[in-house]
Coordinates of C-alpha atoms in Angstrom, one line a residue:
A212 CA -33.9 18.2 25.0
V213 CA -32.0 19.4 28.1
V214 CA -32.8 23.0 29.0
S215 CA -30.2 24.5 31.2
T216 CA -30.1 28.1 32.5
Q217 CA -26.5 27.9 33.7
S218 CA -24.9 27.0 30.4
G219 CA -25.9 29.3 27.5
H220 CA -25.6 26.4 25.0
Y221 CA -28.8 24.4 25.5
G222 CA -32.3 25.7 24.9
R223 CA -31.4 28.7 22.9
G224 CA -33.9 31.5 22.6
R225 CA -37.2 31.6 24.2
N226 CA -38.7 28.6 22.5
G227 CA -35.8 26.1 21.8
G228 CA -36.6 26.3 18.1
R229 CA -40.1 24.9 18.6
N230 CA -43.6 26.2 18.6
K231 CA -44.9 23.6 20.9
N232 CA -45.8 25.7 23.9
G233 CA -48.0 23.5 26.2
R234 CA -48.1 20.3 24.1
G235 CA -46.1 17.3 25.1
H236 CA -45.8 15.8 21.7
V237 CA -46.4 16.8 18.1
K238 CA -46.6 14.7 15.0
F239 CA -43.6 14.3 12.7
M240 CA -43.3 15.6 9.2
R241 CA -40.9 14.5 6.5
C242 CA -38.5 17.0 5.1
T243 CA -39.4 17.8 1.5
N244 CA -35.7 17.8 0.5
C245 CA -34.0 15.0 2.4
G246 CA -36.8 13.0 4.0
R247 CA -35.7 13.5 7.6
C248 CA -38.3 13.3 10.4
V249 CA -38.9 16.7 11.8
P250 CA -41.5 17.7 14.4
K251 CA -44.3 19.6 12.7
D252 CA -43.8 22.7 15.0
K253 CA -40.0 22.8 14.3
A254 CA -40.1 22.3 10.6
I255 CA -39.6 25.4 8.5
K256 CA -42.6 25.8 6.2
K257 CA -42.7 27.6 2.9
F258 CA -45.9 28.0 0.8
I259 CA -45.4 28.3 -2.9
I260 CA -48.0 29.5 -5.5
R261 CA -46.7 29.1 -9.1
N262 CA -48.2 29.1 -12.5
I263 CA -48.3 25.6 -14.2
V264 CA -46.7 27.1 -17.2
E265 CA -43.5 29.3 -17.0
S266 CA -43.9 32.9 -18.0
A267 CA -42.0 32.4 -21.3
A268 CA -44.5 30.0 -22.6
L269 CA -47.5 31.8 -21.1
R270 CA -47.9 34.2 -24.0
D271 CA -47.6 31.5 -26.7
I272 CA -50.3 29.4 -25.0
G273 CA -52.5 32.5 -24.8
D274 CA -52.1 33.2 -28.5
A275 CA -52.8 29.7 -29.5
S276 CA -55.8 29.3 -27.2
V277 CA -59.4 29.5 -28.6
Y278 CA -60.6 31.1 -25.3
K279 CA -59.6 34.7 -24.9
S280 CA -59.9 35.1 -21.1
Y281 CA -58.9 31.6 -19.9
L282 CA -56.8 31.7 -16.7
L283 CA -54.4 28.8 -16.4
P284 CA -54.5 27.0 -13.0
K285 CA -51.8 27.5 -10.4
I286 CA -49.8 25.0 -8.4
Y287 CA -50.1 25.3 -4.7
V288 CA -47.3 23.5 -2.7
K289 CA -46.5 23.6 1.0
L290 CA -42.9 22.7 1.6
H291 CA -41.6 21.5 4.9
Y292 CA -37.9 21.7 5.5
C293 CA -35.7 20.4 8.3
V294 CA -33.4 23.0 9.8
S295 CA -30.3 21.7 7.9
C296 CA -32.0 21.8 4.5
A297 CA -33.6 25.2 5.1
I298 CA -30.2 26.7 5.9
H299 CA -28.5 24.9 3.0
S300 CA -31.1 26.0 0.5
K301 CA -31.1 29.5 1.9
V302 CA -34.8 29.5 3.0
V303 CA -33.5 30.8 6.4
R304 CA -30.2 32.3 7.5
N305 CA -28.3 32.3 10.7
R306 CA -28.5 35.7 12.5
S307 CA -26.5 37.5 15.2
R308 CA -27.5 37.2 18.8
E309 CA -29.2 40.6 18.8
D310 CA -31.0 40.0 15.5
R311 CA -32.4 36.6 16.6
R312 CA -34.7 38.6 19.0
V313 CA -36.3 40.4 16.0
R314 CA -39.5 38.5 15.2
T315 CA -40.9 40.7 12.4
P316 CA -40.7 38.9 9.1
P317 CA -38.3 40.4 6.5
A318 CA -39.6 42.5 3.7
R319 CA -41.0 40.4 0.9
M320 CA -39.6 40.8 -2.6
F321 CA -42.1 40.7 -5.5
G322 CA -40.8 40.1 -9.0
G323 CA -37.2 41.1 -8.1
R324 CA -38.0 44.7 -7.3
K325 CA -37.6 46.3 -3.9
P326 CA -40.7 47.1 -1.9
A327 CA -41.6 50.8 -1.3
P328 CA -39.9 52.1 1.8
Q329 CA -42.2 52.4 4.9
P330 CA -42.4 55.9 6.4
Q331 CA -40.7 56.1 9.8
K332 CA -42.9 57.0 12.8
T333 CA -41.8 60.0 14.7
N334 CA -43.0 60.8 18.2

């Protein structure tokens, strides 16, 4: 990729959308959604931990089970998206020029409820 300081178009941001720092080449991954080749450091990664059984059937299985305290196993999946699919499936969003500098991850939502507000530090 061409990195130019004169034109503001190429090499956007401090890393050009990669996490490759000193490495010359990184291996390619395949996008989970479309199969496109994406460099491993550029791919948007999402780690999903889900129950094998959906919550609606969980109680029925627990009632029918002989074992009282049996925990059903979980599914652990790491998804790799290309930039196009991550934007399309709303894994990431485009942000304004000022907001792109913010590197703190957004507040995580658990079970559809809002997290408790963090107290503001005052000096």
